[in-house]
Amino acid sequence: NAGVTQTPKFRILKIGQSMTLQCTQDMNHNYMYWYRQDPGMGLKLIYYSVGAGITDKGEVPNGYNVSRSTTEDFPLRLELAAPSQTSVYFCASSNEGRLTDTQYFGPGTRLTVL
Amino acid sequence: ILNVEQSPQSLHVQEGDSTNFTCSFPSSNFYALHWYRWETAKSPEALFVMTLNGDEKKKGRISATLNTKEGYSYLYIKGSQPEDSATYLCAFNNAGNMLTFGGGTRLMVKP
């Protein structure tokens, strides 16, 4: 099992550009999550999904969009990149989304918007 | 928005020292407290999930305690080693679908 994979690992964008961060998991997990991590701030939830075709906003969804057409994939879209979106982005998944379920994280994508 | 705080923000110790740090969370509507270990350039990895007041979990030299009535958890590392250098994250769940993470404690162990 590869677990949770993310691409790309690094990216530099100009203000106003768009991009999609890819996330794939091969554990057949129903729940998937996108977080951003800013220095000293912990992980903030952007969006999450409880299964294919279902997505919901987290704490900081503005400026992002997601889709979940399959169980495996949960891409995160930035339409108009802004410097405030410079961050490290983590994708995660969990089996049932129960409150005690461990979340398994990908290696992260480091995004810089200039 | 729930407030989960970790202290200290960073910590430097010598190899062999024992250390501990704190995660504070709201004491009402508690359901679960997670600890993760995050090494630089790697994925955060789960250490413990704790649900019961007074619970204590142990994994090798690392252990954690939980006090849900007063809203805190301690993480202890006995005899720190350089490979323990990482950021330790706690995350609180109060029965929603979301985990609320603290800012982390960055531990650096000098050989």
CSV table of C-alpha atoms in Angstrom, one decimal:
chain,number,residue,atom,x,y,z
A,1,ASN,CA,0.0,0.0,0.0
A,2,ALA,CA,1.3,3.4,-0.9
A,3,GLY,CA,-1.1,5.0,1.6
A,4,VAL,CA,-1.9,8.7,0.9
A,5,THR,CA,0.0,10.2,-2.0
A,6,GLN,CA,0.1,13.9,-3.0
A,7,THR,CA,1.4,15.7,-6.0
A,8,PRO,CA,3.2,17.9,-6.6
A,9,LYS,CA,5.6,18.2,-3.6
A,10,PHE,CA,6.5,21.8,-4.3
A,11,ARG,CA,5.0,24.5,-6.5
A,12,ILE,CA,5.5,28.2,-7.0
A,13,LEU,CA,2.5,30.1,-8.4
A,14,LYS,CA,2.1,33.7,-9.5
A,15,ILE,CA,-0.8,35.7,-8.1
A,16,GLY,CA,-4.0,35.0,-10.0
A,17,GLN,CA,-2.8,31.6,-11.4
A,18,SER,CA,-4.8,28.5,-10.7
A,19,MET,CA,-3.7,24.9,-9.9
A,20,THR,CA,-5.0,21.6,-8.6
A,21,LEU,CA,-3.3,19.7,-5.8
A,22,GLN,CA,-3.8,16.0,-6.3
A,23,CYS,CA,-4.5,13.5,-3.5
A,24,THR,CA,-5.0,9.8,-3.8
A,25,GLN,CA,-5.4,7.0,-1.2
A,26,ASP,CA,-5.3,3.3,-1.8
A,27,MET,CA,-6.7,2.2,1.6
A,28,ASN,CA,-10.4,2.3,0.5
A,29,HIS,CA,-11.1,4.9,3.1
A,30,ASN,CA,-14.4,6.7,3.0
A,31,TYR,CA,-13.3,10.0,4.7
A,32,MET,CA,-10.8,12.3,3.2
A,33,TYR,CA,-9.6,15.7,4.3
A,34,TRP,CA,-7.5,18.7,3.2
A,35,TYR,CA,-5.6,20.8,5.7
A,36,ARG,CA,-3.2,23.7,5.4
A,37,GLN,CA,-0.4,24.2,7.9
A,38,ASP,CA,0.9,27.7,8.6
A,39,PRO,CA,3.9,28.1,10.9
A,40,GLY,CA,3.0,28.0,14.6
A,41,MET,CA,-0.7,27.7,13.7
A,42,GLY,CA,-1.3,23.9,13.6
A,43,LEU,CA,-3.4,22.3,10.9
A,44,LYS,CA,-6.5,24.0,9.7
A,45,LEU,CA,-9.2,22.0,7.9
A,46,ILE,CA,-10.1,23.4,4.5
A,47,TYR,CA,-12.6,20.8,3.1
A,48,TYR,CA,-13.5,17.2,3.9
A,49,SER,CA,-15.5,14.4,2.3
A,50,VAL,CA,-17.4,11.5,3.8
A,51,GLY,CA,-17.6,9.6,0.6
A,52,ALA,CA,-17.7,9.8,-3.2
A,53,GLY,CA,-19.9,12.6,-4.3
A,54,ILE,CA,-20.1,14.3,-0.9
A,55,THR,CA,-18.0,17.2,0.2
A,56,ASP,CA,-18.3,19.8,3.0
A,57,LYS,CA,-16.5,22.9,4.2
A,58,GLY,CA,-14.1,23.0,7.0
A,59,GLU,CA,-12.8,25.9,9.0
A,60,VAL,CA,-11.0,27.8,6.2
A,61,PRO,CA,-12.7,27.0,2.8
A,62,ASN,CA,-12.5,30.4,1.1
A,63,GLY,CA,-10.5,30.4,-2.1
A,64,TYR,CA,-10.6,26.6,-2.5
A,65,ASN,CA,-12.8,24.1,-4.2
A,66,VAL,CA,-12.8,20.3,-4.0
A,67,SER,CA,-14.5,17.4,-5.7
A,68,ARG,CA,-14.8,13.7,-4.9
A,69,SER,CA,-15.8,11.7,-8.0
A,70,THR,CA,-14.1,8.5,-6.8
A,71,THR,CA,-13.3,7.0,-3.4
A,72,GLU,CA,-9.6,7.2,-4.1
A,73,ASP,CA,-9.2,10.8,-5.3
A,74,PHE,CA,-9.8,14.1,-3.6
A,75,PRO,CA,-8.3,17.0,-5.6
A,76,LEU,CA,-8.1,20.5,-4.2
A,77,ARG,CA,-8.4,23.4,-6.6
A,78,LEU,CA,-7.1,26.9,-6.2
A,79,GLU,CA,-8.8,29.2,-8.8
A,80,LEU,CA,-7.1,32.6,-8.2
A,81,ALA,CA,-4.0,32.1,-6.1
A,82,ALA,CA,-3.2,34.7,-3.5
A,83,PRO,CA,-0.1,35.2,-1.3
A,84,SER,CA,-2.3,34.3,1.7
A,85,GLN,CA,-2.5,30.8,0.3
A,86,THR,CA,1.2,30.2,0.7
A,87,SER,CA,1.3,27.2,3.0
A,88,VAL,CA,1.9,23.5,3.3
A,89,TYR,CA,-1.1,21.5,2.3
A,90,PHE,CA,-1.8,18.1,3.7
A,91,CYS,CA,-4.3,15.5,2.5
A,92,ALA,CA,-5.5,12.9,4.9
A,93,SER,CA,-7.9,9.9,5.0
A,94,SER,CA,-9.6,7.8,7.6
A,95,ASN,CA,-11.6,4.7,7.5
A,96,GLU,CA,-15.0,5.5,8.9
A,97,GLY,CA,-14.6,9.0,10.2
A,98,ARG,CA,-15.3,7.9,13.7
A,99,LEU,CA,-14.1,10.3,16.3
A,100,THR,CA,-11.4,7.8,17.4
A,101,ASP,CA,-10.3,6.9,13.9
A,102,THR,CA,-6.7,7.7,13.1
A,103,GLN,CA,-6.2,10.0,10.1
A,104,TYR,CA,-3.4,9.0,7.7
A,105,PHE,CA,-1.6,11.9,6.1
A,106,GLY,CA,0.1,12.4,2.8
A,107,PRO,CA,3.6,13.9,2.6
A,108,GLY,CA,2.4,17.4,1.9
A,109,THR,CA,2.6,20.0,-0.9
A,110,ARG,CA,4.6,23.1,-0.2
A,111,LEU,CA,3.0,26.0,-2.2
A,112,THR,CA,4.4,29.5,-2.5
A,113,VAL,CA,2.4,32.3,-4.2
A,114,LEU,CA,4.4,35.3,-5.3
B,1,ILE,CA,-14.1,27.7,16.7
B,2,LEU,CA,-12.4,25.5,19.4
B,3,ASN,CA,-9.2,26.6,21.0
B,4,VAL,CA,-6.5,24.0,21.3
B,5,GLU,CA,-3.2,25.2,22.7
B,6,GLN,CA,0.1,23.5,23.0
B,7,SER,CA,3.0,24.6,25.1
B,8,PRO,CA,5.8,25.2,24.9
B,9,GLN,CA,6.0,26.1,21.2
B,10,SER,CA,9.5,24.8,20.9
B,11,LEU,CA,11.9,22.9,23.2
B,12,HIS,CA,15.6,22.1,23.1
B,13,VAL,CA,16.9,19.2,25.2
B,14,GLN,CA,20.0,17.2,25.5
B,15,GLU,CA,20.2,13.6,24.5
B,16,GLY,CA,19.2,11.5,27.5
B,17,ASP,CA,17.0,14.2,29.1
B,18,SER,CA,13.3,13.4,29.8
B,19,THR,CA,10.8,16.0,28.8
B,20,ASN,CA,7.1,16.7,28.7
B,21,PHE,CA,4.8,19.1,27.0
B,22,THR,CA,1.1,20.1,27.3
B,23,CYS,CA,-2.0,20.2,25.2
B,24,SER,CA,-5.0,22.2,26.5
B,25,PHE,CA,-8.4,21.9,25.1
B,26,PRO,CA,-12.0,22.8,26.0
B,27,SER,CA,-13.3,20.5,28.8
B,28,SER,CA,-16.9,20.5,27.6
B,29,ASN,CA,-18.3,18.0,25.1
B,30,PHE,CA,-15.0,16.1,25.0
B,31,TYR,CA,-14.9,13.0,22.8
B,32,ALA,CA,-11.3,12.2,21.8
B,33,LEU,CA,-7.8,13.6,21.9
B,34,HIS,CA,-5.3,12.6,19.3
B,35,TRP,CA,-1.5,12.9,19.4
B,36,TYR,CA,0.5,13.0,16.2
B,37,ARG,CA,4.3,13.0,15.6
B,38,TRP,CA,5.5,15.0,12.6
B,39,GLU,CA,9.0,14.8,11.4
B,40,THR,CA,10.3,17.5,9.0
B,41,ALA,CA,9.6,16.5,5.3
B,42,LYS,CA,7.5,13.6,6.3
B,43,SER,CA,3.8,13.0,7.0
B,44,PRO,CA,2.3,13.4,10.5
B,45,GLU,CA,2.0,10.0,12.1
B,46,ALA,CA,-0.5,9.0,14.7
B,47,LEU,CA,0.9,8.2,18.2
B,48,PHE,CA,-2.2,7.9,20.5
B,49,VAL,CA,-5.9,8.3,20.6
B,50,MET,CA,-7.3,8.9,24.0
B,51,THR,CA,-10.9,9.0,25.1
B,52,LEU,CA,-11.2,8.3,28.8
B,53,ASN,CA,-10.5,10.7,31.7
B,54,GLY,CA,-7.4,9.4,33.5
B,55,ASP,CA,-6.3,7.4,30.5
B,56,GLU,CA,-2.6,6.7,30.0
B,57,LYS,CA,-1.1,5.4,26.8
B,58,LYS,CA,2.5,4.3,26.2
B,59,LYS,CA,4.5,3.5,23.1
B,60,GLY,CA,8.2,2.8,23.9
B,61,ARG,CA,9.7,5.8,25.6
B,62,ILE,CA,6.7,8.0,24.8
B,63,SER,CA,3.6,8.1,27.0
B,64,ALA,CA,0.6,10.4,27.3
B,65,THR,CA,-2.0,11.2,30.0
B,66,LEU,CA,-5.4,12.7,29.8
B,67,ASN,CA,-7.5,14.9,32.1
B,68,THR,CA,-10.8,15.6,30.4
B,69,LYS,CA,-12.3,17.4,33.5
B,70,GLU,CA,-9.7,20.1,33.4
B,71,GLY,CA,-9.0,19.9,29.7
B,72,TYR,CA,-5.4,18.9,29.3
B,73,SER,CA,-3.1,16.1,28.1
B,74,TYR,CA,0.6,15.7,28.8
B,75,LEU,CA,3.0,13.9,26.4
B,76,TYR,CA,6.2,12.6,28.1
B,77,ILE,CA,9.4,11.4,26.4
B,78,LYS,CA,11.8,9.4,28.6
B,79,GLY,CA,15.5,9.6,27.8
B,80,SER,CA,15.1,11.7,24.6
B,81,GLN,CA,17.1,10.6,21.6
B,82,PRO,CA,18.0,12.7,18.5
B,83,GLU,CA,15.5,10.7,16.5
B,84,ASP,CA,12.7,12.0,18.7
B,85,SER,CA,13.3,15.4,17.2
B,86,ALA,CA,10.0,16.3,15.6
B,87,THR,CA,6.9,18.4,16.0
B,88,TYR,CA,4.3,16.9,18.3
B,89,LEU,CA,0.7,17.8,17.4
B,90,CYS,CA,-2.4,17.2,19.5
B,91,ALA,CA,-5.9,17.3,18.0
B,92,PHE,CA,-9.2,17.6,19.8
B,93,ASN,CA,-12.6,16.1,18.8
B,94,ASN,CA,-15.8,17.1,20.4
B,95,ALA,CA,-18.2,14.8,18.4
B,96,GLY,CA,-18.1,16.6,15.1
B,97,ASN,CA,-16.5,15.4,11.9
B,98,MET,CA,-13.5,17.7,12.3
B,99,LEU,CA,-10.3,17.5,14.3
B,100,THR,CA,-9.1,20.8,15.8
B,101,PHE,CA,-5.3,20.8,15.9
B,102,GLY,CA,-3.0,22.7,18.3
B,103,GLY,CA,0.0,24.7,17.0
B,104,GLY,CA,2.4,21.9,17.9
B,105,THR,CA,5.5,21.6,20.1
B,106,ARG,CA,8.7,21.5,18.2
B,107,LEU,CA,11.2,19.3,20.0
B,108,MET,CA,14.9,19.3,19.2
B,109,VAL,CA,17.2,16.8,20.9
B,110,LYS,CA,20.9,17.6,20.7
B,111,PRO,CA,23.3,14.7,20.7
